[in-house]
Structures are given as C-alpha cells and as structure tokens.
N, CA, C, O and CB atoms as a CASP TS submission, in Angstrom:
PFRMAT TS
TARGET T0000
AUTHOR 0000-0000-0000
METHOD Language model
MODEL 1
PARENT N/A
ATOM      1  N   SER     1      -7.948 -10.353  -0.716  1.00  0.00           N
ATOM      2  CA  SER     1      -9.254 -10.377  -0.088  1.00  0.00           C
ATOM      3  C   SER     1     -10.261  -9.592  -0.915  1.00  0.00           C
ATOM      4  O   SER     1     -10.993  -8.751  -0.394  1.00  0.00           O
ATOM      5  CB  SER     1      -9.176  -9.815   1.328  1.00  0.00           C
ATOM      6  N   GLU     2     -10.287  -9.878  -2.207  1.00  0.00           N
ATOM      7  CA  GLU     2     -11.294  -9.237  -3.055  1.00  0.00           C
ATOM      8  C   GLU     2     -12.540 -10.097  -3.058  1.00  0.00           C
ATOM      9  O   GLU     2     -12.474 -11.307  -3.273  1.00  0.00           O
ATOM     10  CB  GLU     2     -10.765  -9.023  -4.506  1.00  0.00           C
ATOM     11  N   GLN     3     -13.672  -9.468  -2.819  1.00  0.00           N
ATOM     12  CA  GLN     3     -14.917 -10.212  -2.783  1.00  0.00           C
ATOM     13  C   GLN     3     -15.766  -9.827  -3.977  1.00  0.00           C
ATOM     14  O   GLN     3     -15.728  -8.691  -4.450  1.00  0.00           O
ATOM     15  CB  GLN     3     -15.674  -9.960  -1.469  1.00  0.00           C
ATOM     16  N   GLY     4     -16.541 -10.804  -4.460  1.00  0.00           N
ATOM     17  CA  GLY     4     -17.417 -10.533  -5.592  1.00  0.00           C
ATOM     18  C   GLY     4     -16.639 -10.152  -6.827  1.00  0.00           C
ATOM     19  O   GLY     4     -15.410 -10.214  -6.828  1.00  0.00           O
ATOM     20  N   ASN     5     -17.322  -9.764  -7.866  1.00  0.00           N
ATOM     21  CA  ASN     5     -16.706  -9.306  -9.107  1.00  0.00           C
ATOM     22  C   ASN     5     -15.649 -10.261  -9.643  1.00  0.00           C
ATOM     23  O   ASN     5     -14.766  -9.851 -10.396  1.00  0.00           O
ATOM     24  CB  ASN     5     -16.094  -7.956  -8.897  1.00  0.00           C
ATOM     25  N   ASN     6     -15.732 -11.545  -9.256  1.00  0.00           N
ATOM     26  CA  ASN     6     -14.724 -12.485  -9.720  1.00  0.00           C
ATOM     27  C   ASN     6     -14.845 -12.755 -11.211  1.00  0.00           C
ATOM     28  O   ASN     6     -13.862 -13.114 -11.858  1.00  0.00           O
ATOM     29  CB  ASN     6     -14.830 -13.782  -8.954  1.00  0.00           C
ATOM     30  N   ASN     7     -16.040 -12.587 -11.759  1.00  0.00           N
ATOM     31  CA  ASN     7     -16.223 -12.852 -13.178  1.00  0.00           C
ATOM     32  C   ASN     7     -16.012 -11.604 -14.026  1.00  0.00           C
ATOM     33  O   ASN     7     -16.162 -11.647 -15.247  1.00  0.00           O
ATOM     34  CB  ASN     7     -17.603 -13.414 -13.425  1.00  0.00           C
ATOM     35  N   VAL     8     -15.666 -10.495 -13.381  1.00  0.00           N
ATOM     36  CA  VAL     8     -15.350  -9.277 -14.127  1.00  0.00           C
ATOM     37  C   VAL     8     -13.853  -9.298 -14.430  1.00  0.00           C
ATOM     38  O   VAL     8     -13.045  -9.487 -13.521  1.00  0.00           O
ATOM     39  CB  VAL     8     -15.755  -7.978 -13.320  1.00  0.00           C
ATOM     40  N   PRO     9     -13.476  -9.107 -15.687  1.00  0.00           N
ATOM     41  CA  PRO     9     -12.036  -9.146 -16.010  1.00  0.00           C
ATOM     42  C   PRO     9     -11.268  -8.131 -15.172  1.00  0.00           C
ATOM     43  O   PRO     9     -11.631  -6.956 -15.109  1.00  0.00           O
ATOM     44  CB  PRO     9     -11.805  -8.869 -17.514  1.00  0.00           C
ATOM     45  N   ASN    10     -10.211  -8.598 -14.536  1.00  0.00           N
ATOM     46  CA  ASN    10      -9.400  -7.712 -13.706  1.00  0.00           C
ATOM     47  C   ASN    10      -8.087  -7.464 -14.432  1.00  0.00           C
ATOM     48  O   ASN    10      -7.227  -8.342 -14.497  1.00  0.00           O
ATOM     49  CB  ASN    10      -9.153  -8.321 -12.280  1.00  0.00           C
ATOM     50  N   THR    11      -7.941  -6.274 -14.972  1.00  0.00           N
ATOM     51  CA  THR    11      -6.749  -5.969 -15.768  1.00  0.00           C
ATOM     52  C   THR    11      -5.712  -5.210 -14.953  1.00  0.00           C
ATOM     53  O   THR    11      -4.678  -4.808 -15.486  1.00  0.00           O
ATOM     54  CB  THR    11      -7.129  -5.161 -17.004  1.00  0.00           C
ATOM     55  N   ASP    12      -5.981  -5.008 -13.661  1.00  0.00           N
ATOM     56  CA  ASP    12      -5.052  -4.238 -12.832  1.00  0.00           C
ATOM     57  C   ASP    12      -3.627  -4.784 -12.886  1.00  0.00           C
ATOM     58  O   ASP    12      -2.669  -4.028 -13.049  1.00  0.00           O
ATOM     59  CB  ASP    12      -5.535  -4.223 -11.396  1.00  0.00           C
ATOM     60  N   LYS    13      -3.498  -6.104 -12.749  1.00  0.00           N
ATOM     61  CA  LYS    13      -2.155  -6.673 -12.679  1.00  0.00           C
ATOM     62  C   LYS    13      -1.410  -6.530 -14.005  1.00  0.00           C
ATOM     63  O   LYS    13      -0.193  -6.346 -14.027  1.00  0.00           O
ATOM     64  CB  LYS    13      -2.229  -8.141 -12.283  1.00  0.00           C
ATOM     65  N   ASN    14      -2.152  -6.617 -15.105  1.00  0.00           N
ATOM     66  CA  ASN    14      -1.503  -6.529 -16.417  1.00  0.00           C
ATOM     67  C   ASN    14      -1.106  -5.099 -16.760  1.00  0.00           C
ATOM     68  O   ASN    14      -0.089  -4.869 -17.415  1.00  0.00           O
ATOM     69  CB  ASN    14      -2.424  -7.078 -17.496  1.00  0.00           C
ATOM     70  N   SER    15      -1.910  -4.148 -16.317  1.00  0.00           N
ATOM     71  CA  SER    15      -1.671  -2.764 -16.733  1.00  0.00           C
ATOM     72  C   SER    15      -1.049  -1.933 -15.615  1.00  0.00           C
ATOM     73  O   SER    15      -1.073  -0.703 -15.661  1.00  0.00           O
ATOM     74  CB  SER    15      -2.974  -2.121 -17.188  1.00  0.00           C
ATOM     75  N   ALA    16      -0.492  -2.608 -14.613  1.00  0.00           N
ATOM     76  CA  ALA    16       0.048  -1.888 -13.457  1.00  0.00           C
ATOM     77  C   ALA    16       1.093  -0.856 -13.872  1.00  0.00           C
ATOM     78  O   ALA    16       1.148   0.241 -13.317  1.00  0.00           O
ATOM     79  CB  ALA    16       0.660  -2.872 -12.462  1.00  0.00           C
ATOM     80  N   ALA    17       1.914  -1.214 -14.849  1.00  0.00           N
ATOM     81  CA  ALA    17       3.010  -0.327 -15.243  1.00  0.00           C
ATOM     82  C   ALA    17       2.479   1.005 -15.766  1.00  0.00           C
ATOM     83  O   ALA    17       3.087   2.052 -15.540  1.00  0.00           O
ATOM     84  CB  ALA    17       3.882  -0.999 -16.309  1.00  0.00           C
ATOM     85  N   SER    18       1.349   0.964 -16.462  1.00  0.00           N
ATOM     86  CA  SER    18       0.860   2.189 -17.079  1.00  0.00           C
ATOM     87  C   SER    18      -0.113   2.949 -16.176  1.00  0.00           C
ATOM     88  O   SER    18      -0.329   4.145 -16.374  1.00  0.00           O
ATOM     89  CB  SER    18       0.192   1.868 -18.395  1.00  0.00           C
ATOM     90  N   THR    19      -0.700   2.272 -15.193  1.00  0.00           N
ATOM     91  CA  THR    19      -1.715   2.946 -14.384  1.00  0.00           C
ATOM     92  C   THR    19      -1.259   3.224 -12.962  1.00  0.00           C
ATOM     93  O   THR    19      -1.973   3.887 -12.210  1.00  0.00           O
ATOM     94  CB  THR    19      -2.965   2.120 -14.350  1.00  0.00           C
ATOM     95  N   GLU    20      -0.090   2.737 -12.576  1.00  0.00           N
ATOM     96  CA  GLU    20       0.381   2.978 -11.217  1.00  0.00           C
ATOM     97  C   GLU    20       1.576   3.912 -11.221  1.00  0.00           C
ATOM     98  O   GLU    20       2.375   3.937 -12.158  1.00  0.00           O
ATOM     99  CB  GLU    20       0.742   1.662 -10.531  1.00  0.00           C
ATOM    100  N   THR    21       1.673   4.671 -10.156  1.00  0.00           N
ATOM    101  CA  THR    21       2.851   5.487  -9.940  1.00  0.00           C
ATOM    102  C   THR    21       3.276   5.251  -8.497  1.00  0.00           C
ATOM    103  O   THR    21       2.458   4.848  -7.669  1.00  0.00           O
ATOM    104  CB  THR    21       2.575   7.015 -10.233  1.00  0.00           C
ATOM    105  N   THR    22       4.513   5.491  -8.196  1.00  0.00           N
ATOM    106  CA  THR    22       4.985   5.272  -6.831  1.00  0.00           C
ATOM    107  C   THR    22       5.340   6.596  -6.192  1.00  0.00           C
ATOM    108  O   THR    22       6.124   7.376  -6.733  1.00  0.00           O
ATOM    109  CB  THR    22       6.196   4.326  -6.810  1.00  0.00           C
ATOM    110  N   ILE    23       4.755   6.837  -5.037  1.00  0.00           N
ATOM    111  CA  ILE    23       5.102   8.034  -4.272  1.00  0.00           C
ATOM    112  C   ILE    23       5.852   7.565  -3.035  1.00  0.00           C
ATOM    113  O   ILE    23       5.912   6.366  -2.762  1.00  0.00           O
ATOM    114  CB  ILE    23       3.822   8.884  -3.889  1.00  0.00           C
ATOM    115  N   THR    24       6.420   8.495  -2.289  1.00  0.00           N
ATOM    116  CA  THR    24       7.105   8.109  -1.059  1.00  0.00           C
ATOM    117  C   THR    24       6.404   8.746   0.131  1.00  0.00           C
ATOM    118  O   THR    24       5.795   9.810   0.025  1.00  0.00           O
ATOM    119  CB  THR    24       8.596   8.523  -1.101  1.00  0.00           C
ATOM    120  N   HIS    25       6.505   8.073   1.254  1.00  0.00           N
ATOM    121  CA  HIS    25       5.913   8.555   2.497  1.00  0.00           C
ATOM    122  C   HIS    25       6.959   8.396   3.590  1.00  0.00           C
ATOM    123  O   HIS    25       7.467   7.297   3.814  1.00  0.00           O
ATOM    124  CB  HIS    25       4.589   7.780   2.850  1.00  0.00           C
ATOM    125  N   THR    26       7.279   9.485   4.266  1.00  0.00           N
ATOM    126  CA  THR    26       8.215   9.419   5.393  1.00  0.00           C
ATOM    127  C   THR    26       7.417   9.216   6.674  1.00  0.00           C
ATOM    128  O   THR    26       6.522   9.998   6.996  1.00  0.00           O
ATOM    129  CB  THR    26       9.096  10.714   5.482  1.00  0.00           C
ATOM    130  N   VAL    27       7.755   8.157   7.396  1.00  0.00           N
ATOM    131  CA  VAL    27       7.016   7.802   8.608  1.00  0.00           C
ATOM    132  C   VAL    27       7.203   8.870   9.678  1.00  0.00           C
ATOM    133  O   VAL    27       8.323   9.282   9.977  1.00  0.00           O
ATOM    134  CB  VAL    27       7.471   6.431   9.140  1.00  0.00           C
ATOM    135  N   LYS    28       6.084   9.311  10.247  1.00  0.00           N
ATOM    136  CA  LYS    28       6.108  10.327  11.296  1.00  0.00           C
ATOM    137  C   LYS    28       5.789   9.680  12.644  1.00  0.00           C
ATOM    138  O   LYS    28       5.273   8.564  12.705  1.00  0.00           O
ATOM    139  CB  LYS    28       5.099  11.467  10.982  1.00  0.00           C
ATOM    140  N   THR    29       6.100  10.390  13.710  1.00  0.00           N
ATOM    141  CA  THR    29       5.808   9.912  15.061  1.00  0.00           C
ATOM    142  C   THR    29       4.328   9.574  15.190  1.00  0.00           C
ATOM    143  O   THR    29       3.472  10.352  14.768  1.00  0.00           O
ATOM    144  CB  THR    29       6.211  10.966  16.113  1.00  0.00           C
ATOM    145  N   GLY    30       4.027   8.421  15.768  1.00  0.00           N
ATOM    146  CA  GLY    30       2.640   8.026  15.992  1.00  0.00           C
ATOM    147  C   GLY    30       2.023   7.263  14.839  1.00  0.00           C
ATOM    148  O   GLY    30       0.931   6.712  14.977  1.00  0.00           O
ATOM    149  N   GLU    31       2.702   7.220  13.705  1.00  0.00           N
ATOM    150  CA  GLU    31       2.154   6.489  12.569  1.00  0.00           C
ATOM    151  C   GLU    31       2.534   5.018  12.647  1.00  0.00           C
ATOM    152  O   GLU    31       3.559   4.653  13.222  1.00  0.00           O
ATOM    153  CB  GLU    31       2.645   7.095  11.250  1.00  0.00           C
ATOM    154  N   ASN    32       1.702   4.198  12.068  1.00  0.00           N
ATOM    155  CA  ASN    32       2.031   2.793  11.892  1.00  0.00           C
ATOM    156  C   ASN    32       1.555   2.377  10.499  1.00  0.00           C
ATOM    157  O   ASN    32       0.905   3.152   9.797  1.00  0.00           O
ATOM    158  CB  ASN    32       1.379   1.904  13.016  1.00  0.00           C
ATOM    159  N   LEU    33       1.881   1.157  10.114  1.00  0.00           N
ATOM    160  CA  LEU    33       1.559   0.720   8.755  1.00  0.00           C
ATOM    161  C   LEU    33       0.053   0.753   8.502  1.00  0.00           C
ATOM    162  O   LEU    33      -0.394   1.061   7.398  1.00  0.00           O
ATOM    163  CB  LEU    33       2.101  -0.690   8.510  1.00  0.00           C
ATOM    164  N   TYR    34      -0.714   0.434   9.530  1.00  0.00           N
ATOM    165  CA  TYR    34      -2.167   0.444   9.397  1.00  0.00           C
ATOM    166  C   TYR    34      -2.680   1.850   9.072  1.00  0.00           C
ATOM    167  O   TYR    34      -3.488   2.023   8.159  1.00  0.00           O
ATOM    168  CB  TYR    34      -2.822  -0.075  10.684  1.00  0.00           C
ATOM    169  N   ARG    35      -2.214   2.839   9.813  1.00  0.00           N
ATOM    170  CA  ARG    35      -2.672   4.216   9.574  1.00  0.00           C
ATOM    171  C   ARG    35      -2.248   4.705   8.196  1.00  0.00           C
ATOM    172  O   ARG    35      -3.005   5.399   7.517  1.00  0.00           O
ATOM    173  CB  ARG    35      -2.123   5.161  10.654  1.00  0.00           C
ATOM    174  N   ILE    36      -1.032   4.340   7.785  1.00  0.00           N
ATOM    175  CA  ILE    36      -0.550   4.769   6.472  1.00  0.00           C
ATOM    176  C   ILE    36      -1.369   4.092   5.367  1.00  0.00           C
ATOM    177  O   ILE    36      -1.696   4.721   4.361  1.00  0.00           O
ATOM    178  CB  ILE    36       0.960   4.441   6.309  1.00  0.00           C
ATOM    179  N   SER    37      -1.697   2.812   5.557  1.00  0.00           N
ATOM    180  CA  SER    37      -2.492   2.117   4.545  1.00  0.00           C
ATOM    181  C   SER    37      -3.896   2.713   4.452  1.00  0.00           C
ATOM    182  O   SER    37      -4.472   2.779   3.367  1.00  0.00           O
ATOM    183  CB  SER    37      -2.574   0.614   4.864  1.00  0.00           C
ATOM    184  N   LEU    38      -4.444   3.144   5.580  1.00  0.00           N
ATOM    185  CA  LEU    38      -5.757   3.797   5.538  1.00  0.00           C
ATOM    186  C   LEU    38      -5.673   5.121   4.786  1.00  0.00           C
ATOM    187  O   LEU    38      -6.585   5.482   4.042  1.00  0.00           O
ATOM    188  CB  LEU    38      -6.294   4.029   6.965  1.00  0.00           C
ATOM    189  N   LYS    39      -4.574   5.836   4.985  1.00  0.00           N
ATOM    190  CA  LYS    39      -4.423   7.144   4.347  1.00  0.00           C
ATOM    191  C   LYS    39      -4.416   7.022   2.825  1.00  0.00           C
ATOM    192  O   LYS    39      -5.068   7.805   2.134  1.00  0.00           O
ATOM    193  CB  LYS    39      -3.136   7.821   4.824  1.00  0.00           C
ATOM    194  N   TYR    40      -3.680   6.039   2.305  1.00  0.00           N
ATOM    195  CA  TYR    40      -3.517   5.933   0.856  1.00  0.00           C
ATOM    196  C   TYR    40      -4.494   4.974   0.188  1.00  0.00           C
ATOM    197  O   TYR    40      -4.842   5.151  -0.980  1.00  0.00           O
ATOM    198  CB  TYR    40      -2.127   5.503   0.546  1.00  0.00           C
ATOM    199  N   TYR    41      -4.941   3.950   0.930  1.00  0.00           N
ATOM    200  CA  TYR    41      -5.791   2.918   0.316  1.00  0.00           C
ATOM    201  C   TYR    41      -7.162   2.810   0.962  1.00  0.00           C
ATOM    202  O   TYR    41      -8.005   2.046   0.493  1.00  0.00           O
ATOM    203  CB  TYR    41      -5.104   1.579   0.388  1.00  0.00           C
ATOM    204  N   HIS    42      -7.402   3.566   2.038  1.00  0.00           N
ATOM    205  CA  HIS    42      -8.686   3.539   2.751  1.00  0.00           C
ATOM    206  C   HIS    42      -9.055   2.125   3.166  1.00  0.00           C
ATOM    207  O   HIS    42     -10.235   1.783   3.236  1.00  0.00           O
ATOM    208  CB  HIS    42      -9.796   4.131   1.880  1.00  0.00           C
ATOM    209  N   SER    43      -8.047   1.299   3.443  1.00  0.00           N
ATOM    210  CA  SER    43      -8.302  -0.102   3.770  1.00  0.00           C
ATOM    211  C   SER    43      -7.069  -0.719   4.425  1.00  0.00           C
ATOM    212  O   SER    43      -5.936  -0.328   4.145  1.00  0.00           O
ATOM    213  CB  SER    43      -8.697  -0.896   2.502  1.00  0.00           C
ATOM    214  N   LYS    44      -7.315  -1.692   5.303  1.00  0.00           N
ATOM    215  CA  LYS    44      -6.223  -2.432   5.933  1.00  0.00           C
ATOM    216  C   LYS    44      -5.450  -3.239   4.888  1.00  0.00           C
ATOM    217  O   LYS    44      -4.288  -3.582   5.103  1.00  0.00           O
ATOM    218  CB  LYS    44      -6.768  -3.363   7.036  1.00  0.00           C
ATOM    219  N   ALA    45      -6.090  -3.540   3.764  1.00  0.00           N
ATOM    220  CA  ALA    45      -5.444  -4.323   2.700  1.00  0.00           C
ATOM    221  C   ALA    45      -4.202  -3.614   2.164  1.00  0.00           C
ATOM    222  O   ALA    45      -3.319  -4.256   1.595  1.00  0.00           O
ATOM    223  CB  ALA    45      -6.432  -4.584   1.553  1.00  0.00           C
ATOM    224  N   GLY    46      -4.130  -2.300   2.340  1.00  0.00           N
ATOM    225  CA  GLY    46      -2.975  -1.546   1.880  1.00  0.00           C
ATOM    226  C   GLY    46      -1.685  -1.935   2.583  1.00  0.00           C
ATOM    227  O   GLY    46      -0.595  -1.723   2.050  1.00  0.00           O
ATOM    228  N   GLU    47      -1.806  -2.508   3.788  1.00  0.00           N
ATOM    229  CA  GLU    47      -0.606  -2.922   4.521  1.00  0.00           C
ATOM    230  C   GLU    47       0.231  -3.878   3.679  1.00  0.00           C
ATOM    231  O   GLU    47       1.451  -3.734   3.595  1.00  0.00           O
ATOM    232  CB  GLU    47      -0.989  -3.587   5.858  1.00  0.00           C
ATOM    233  N   GLU    48      -0.429  -4.856   3.055  1.00  0.00           N
ATOM    234  CA  GLU    48       0.302  -5.854   2.269  1.00  0.00           C
ATOM    235  C   GLU    48       0.945  -5.213   1.038  1.00  0.00           C
ATOM    236  O   GLU    48       2.064  -5.564   0.666  1.00  0.00           O
ATOM    237  CB  GLU    48      -0.639  -6.997   1.843  1.00  0.00           C
ATOM    238  N   ILE    49       0.236  -4.276   0.408  1.00  0.00           N
ATOM    239  CA  ILE    49       0.781  -3.591  -0.767  1.00  0.00           C
ATOM    240  C   ILE    49       2.060  -2.842  -0.384  1.00  0.00           C
ATOM    241  O   ILE    49       3.066  -2.908  -1.090  1.00  0.00           O
ATOM    242  CB  ILE    49      -0.267  -2.609  -1.370  1.00  0.00           C
ATOM    243  N   ILE    50       2.002  -2.131   0.746  1.00  0.00           N
ATOM    244  CA  ILE    50       3.164  -1.365   1.201  1.00  0.00           C
ATOM    245  C   ILE    50       4.306  -2.304   1.594  1.00  0.00           C
ATOM    246  O   ILE    50       5.464  -2.051   1.264  1.00  0.00           O
ATOM    247  CB  ILE    50       2.782  -0.458   2.392  1.00  0.00           C
ATOM    248  N   ARG    51       3.971  -3.400   2.309  1.00  0.00           N
ATOM    249  CA  ARG    51       5.012  -4.364   2.692  1.00  0.00           C
ATOM    250  C   ARG    51       5.721  -4.915   1.461  1.00  0.00           C
ATOM    251  O   ARG    51       6.950  -4.978   1.428  1.00  0.00           O
ATOM    252  CB  ARG    51       4.406  -5.519   3.510  1.00  0.00           C
ATOM    253  N   LYS    52       4.953  -5.315   0.448  1.00  0.00           N
ATOM    254  CA  LYS    52       5.566  -5.889  -0.757  1.00  0.00           C
ATOM    255  C   LYS    52       6.426  -4.864  -1.481  1.00  0.00           C
ATOM    256  O   LYS    52       7.521  -5.185  -1.944  1.00  0.00           O
ATOM    257  CB  LYS    52       4.488  -6.424  -1.704  1.00  0.00           C
ATOM    258  N   ALA    53       5.936  -3.628  -1.582  1.00  0.00           N
ATOM    259  CA  ALA    53       6.665  -2.588  -2.308  1.00  0.00           C
ATOM    260  C   ALA    53       7.992  -2.257  -1.634  1.00  0.00           C
ATOM    261  O   ALA    53       8.933  -1.801  -2.283  1.00  0.00           O
ATOM    262  CB  ALA    53       5.814  -1.329  -2.422  1.00  0.00           C
ATOM    263  N   ASN    54       8.057  -2.492  -0.315  1.00  0.00           N
ATOM    264  CA  ASN    54       9.245  -2.122   0.451  1.00  0.00           C
ATOM    265  C   ASN    54       9.999  -3.334   0.999  1.00  0.00           C
ATOM    266  O   ASN    54      10.922  -3.188   1.801  1.00  0.00           O
ATOM    267  CB  ASN    54       8.852  -1.213   1.592  1.00  0.00           C
ATOM    268  N   ASN    55       9.602  -4.525   0.564  1.00  0.00           N
ATOM    269  CA  ASN    55      10.241  -5.765   1.014  1.00  0.00           C
ATOM    270  C   ASN    55      10.279  -5.857   2.535  1.00  0.00           C
ATOM    271  O   ASN    55      11.281  -6.277   3.115  1.00  0.00           O
ATOM    272  CB  ASN    55      11.658  -5.863   0.455  1.00  0.00           C
ATOM    273  N   LEU    56       9.178  -5.459   3.178  1.00  0.00           N
ATOM    274  CA  LEU    56       9.112  -5.535   4.640  1.00  0.00           C
ATOM    275  C   LEU    56       8.677  -6.933   5.048  1.00  0.00           C
ATOM    276  O   LEU    56       7.782  -7.519   4.440  1.00  0.00           O
ATOM    277  CB  LEU    56       8.137  -4.469   5.213  1.00  0.00           C
ATOM    278  N   LYS    57       9.317  -7.461   6.082  1.00  0.00           N
ATOM    279  CA  LYS    57       8.979  -8.799   6.579  1.00  0.00           C
ATOM    280  C   LYS    57       7.806  -8.740   7.558  1.00  0.00           C
ATOM    281  O   LYS    57       7.132  -9.745   7.784  1.00  0.00           O
ATOM    282  CB  LYS    57      10.202  -9.442   7.259  1.00  0.00           C
ATOM    283  N   SER    58       7.568  -7.580   8.131  1.00  0.00           N
ATOM    284  CA  SER    58       6.491  -7.432   9.107  1.00  0.00           C
ATOM    285  C   SER    58       5.915  -6.023   8.978  1.00  0.00           C
ATOM    286  O   SER    58       6.276  -5.272   8.072  1.00  0.00           O
ATOM    287  CB  SER    58       7.003  -7.701  10.565  1.00  0.00           C
ATOM    288  N   ASN    59       5.017  -5.678   9.895  1.00  0.00           N
ATOM    289  CA  ASN    59       4.432  -4.339   9.898  1.00  0.00           C
ATOM    290  C   ASN    59       5.279  -3.346  10.683  1.00  0.00           C
ATOM    291  O   ASN    59       4.864  -2.206  10.892  1.00  0.00           O
ATOM    292  CB  ASN    59       3.030  -4.384  10.475  1.00  0.00           C
ATOM    293  N   GLU    60       6.468  -3.771  11.121  1.00  0.00           N
ATOM    294  CA  GLU    60       7.326  -2.891  11.911  1.00  0.00           C
ATOM    295  C   GLU    60       7.953  -1.825  11.018  1.00  0.00           C
ATOM    296  O   GLU    60       8.649  -2.138  10.052  1.00  0.00           O
ATOM    297  CB  GLU    60       8.423  -3.702  12.631  1.00  0.00           C
ATOM    298  N   ILE    61       7.697  -0.569  11.353  1.00  0.00           N
ATOM    299  CA  ILE    61       8.334   0.548  10.648  1.00  0.00           C
ATOM    300  C   ILE    61       8.842   1.517  11.710  1.00  0.00           C
ATOM    301  O   ILE    61       8.395   1.480  12.857  1.00  0.00           O
ATOM    302  CB  ILE    61       7.331   1.262   9.645  1.00  0.00           C
ATOM    303  N   ILE    62       9.771   2.377  11.327  1.00  0.00           N
ATOM    304  CA  ILE    62      10.342   3.315  12.295  1.00  0.00           C
ATOM    305  C   ILE    62      10.184   4.747  11.803  1.00  0.00           C
ATOM    306  O   ILE    62      10.109   5.000  10.600  1.00  0.00           O
ATOM    307  CB  ILE    62      11.827   2.999  12.549  1.00  0.00           C
ATOM    308  N   VAL    63      10.136   5.667  12.737  1.00  0.00           N
ATOM    309  CA  VAL    63      10.017   7.089  12.407  1.00  0.00           C
ATOM    310  C   VAL    63      11.194   7.484  11.521  1.00  0.00           C
ATOM    311  O   VAL    63      12.342   7.146  11.809  1.00  0.00           O
ATOM    312  CB  VAL    63       9.972   7.971  13.700  1.00  0.00           C
ATOM    313  N   GLY    64      10.896   8.198  10.447  1.00  0.00           N
ATOM    314  CA  GLY    64      11.939   8.648   9.533  1.00  0.00           C
ATOM    315  C   GLY    64      12.149   7.703   8.359  1.00  0.00           C
ATOM    316  O   GLY    64      12.799   8.063   7.377  1.00  0.00           O
ATOM    317  N   GLN    65      11.601   6.497   8.457  1.00  0.00           N
ATOM    318  CA  GLN    65      11.721   5.529   7.355  1.00  0.00           C
ATOM    319  C   GLN    65      10.939   6.046   6.154  1.00  0.00           C
ATOM    320  O   GLN    65       9.831   6.562   6.303  1.00  0.00           O
ATOM    321  CB  GLN    65      11.204   4.114   7.784  1.00  0.00           C
ATOM    322  N   VAL    66      11.517   5.907   4.965  1.00  0.00           N
ATOM    323  CA  VAL    66      10.843   6.343   3.742  1.00  0.00           C
ATOM    324  C   VAL    66      10.254   5.116   3.065  1.00  0.00           C
ATOM    325  O   VAL    66      10.973   4.191   2.688  1.00  0.00           O
ATOM    326  CB  VAL    66      11.826   7.101   2.780  1.00  0.00           C
ATOM    327  N   LEU    67       8.939   5.123   2.920  1.00  0.00           N
ATOM    328  CA  LEU    67       8.239   4.001   2.313  1.00  0.00           C
ATOM    329  C   LEU    67       7.805   4.334   0.896  1.00  0.00           C
ATOM    330  O   LEU    67       7.371   5.450   0.611  1.00  0.00           O
ATOM    331  CB  LEU    67       7.031   3.610   3.154  1.00  0.00           C
ATOM    332  N   LYS    68       7.927   3.353   0.013  1.00  0.00           N
ATOM    333  CA  LYS    68       7.387   3.504  -1.335  1.00  0.00           C
ATOM    334  C   LYS    68       5.913   3.114  -1.290  1.00  0.00           C
ATOM    335  O   LYS    68       5.553   2.075  -0.739  1.00  0.00           O
ATOM    336  CB  LYS    68       8.180   2.629  -2.376  1.00  0.00           C
ATOM    337  N   ILE    69       5.068   3.955  -1.875  1.00  0.00           N
ATOM    338  CA  ILE    69       3.624   3.723  -1.874  1.00  0.00           C
ATOM    339  C   ILE    69       3.143   3.664  -3.327  1.00  0.00           C
ATOM    340  O   ILE    69       3.020   4.702  -3.976  1.00  0.00           O
ATOM    341  CB  ILE    69       2.867   4.846  -1.074  1.00  0.00           C
ATOM    342  N   PRO    70       2.870   2.458  -3.845  1.00  0.00           N
ATOM    343  CA  PRO    70       2.315   2.383  -5.199  1.00  0.00           C
ATOM    344  C   PRO    70       0.863   2.859  -5.198  1.00  0.00           C
ATOM    345  O   PRO    70       0.040   2.338  -4.445  1.00  0.00           O
ATOM    346  CB  PRO    70       2.409   0.937  -5.752  1.00  0.00           C
ATOM    347  N   VAL    71       0.550   3.832  -6.026  1.00  0.00           N
ATOM    348  CA  VAL    71      -0.829   4.330  -6.077  1.00  0.00           C
ATOM    349  C   VAL    71      -1.313   4.349  -7.524  1.00  0.00           C
ATOM    350  O   VAL    71      -0.539   4.524  -8.465  1.00  0.00           O
ATOM    351  CB  VAL    71      -0.932   5.751  -5.450  1.00  0.00           C
ATOM    352  N   LYS    72      -2.611   4.165  -7.658  1.00  0.00           N
ATOM    353  CA  LYS    72      -3.212   4.235  -8.997  1.00  0.00           C
ATOM    354  C   LYS    72      -3.321   5.693  -9.423  1.00  0.00           C
ATOM    355  O   LYS    72      -3.631   6.564  -8.610  1.00  0.00           O
ATOM    356  CB  LYS    72      -4.615   3.549  -9.021  1.00  0.00           C
ATOM    357  N   LYS    73      -3.066   5.950 -10.691  1.00  0.00           N
ATOM    358  CA  LYS    73      -3.179   7.319 -11.197  1.00  0.00           C
ATOM    359  C   LYS    73      -4.646   7.679 -11.390  1.00  0.00           C
ATOM    360  O   LYS    73      -4.958   8.793 -11.810  1.00  0.00           O
ATOM    361  CB  LYS    73      -2.402   7.483 -12.526  1.00  0.00           C
TER
END
C-alpha cells in the first residue's frame, strides 16, 4: 500500500540484506499484532511485515510468543 513516489527508484528490496536487521519482541499481555506494528513501524502496514517474517497465517499471537521484527538500520 505504497502511494505516490512510484517513479522514484525503490532500492529497499534489493538492499534489504545490508540495511535491515532483525530484532525480537516478546508478546506481552494486552498486546496484539496491530499495537506491535505501530510500535516498530508506526503503521498498520507493519502487521504484514511481521506476519511474513514469522510465517504467521493470521494476526493471532499469544502472550510469551517471540516475534522476529525486521527493522531498517
């Protein structure tokens, strides 16, 4: 869901290995995927990034689950 800037070269996908790092987040009581995505990505779009990184089929997560969070350096 990227809007605009379509004609600007997007090198994120090509350089992901060098510009991204993965941190972990342990799910706490009251948290859900939406809140975690807001914390790290300031956007609901982060839900999909977290799901893909953790091979999640849905937004269902449980307290104590350790999630991988790919973040830009």
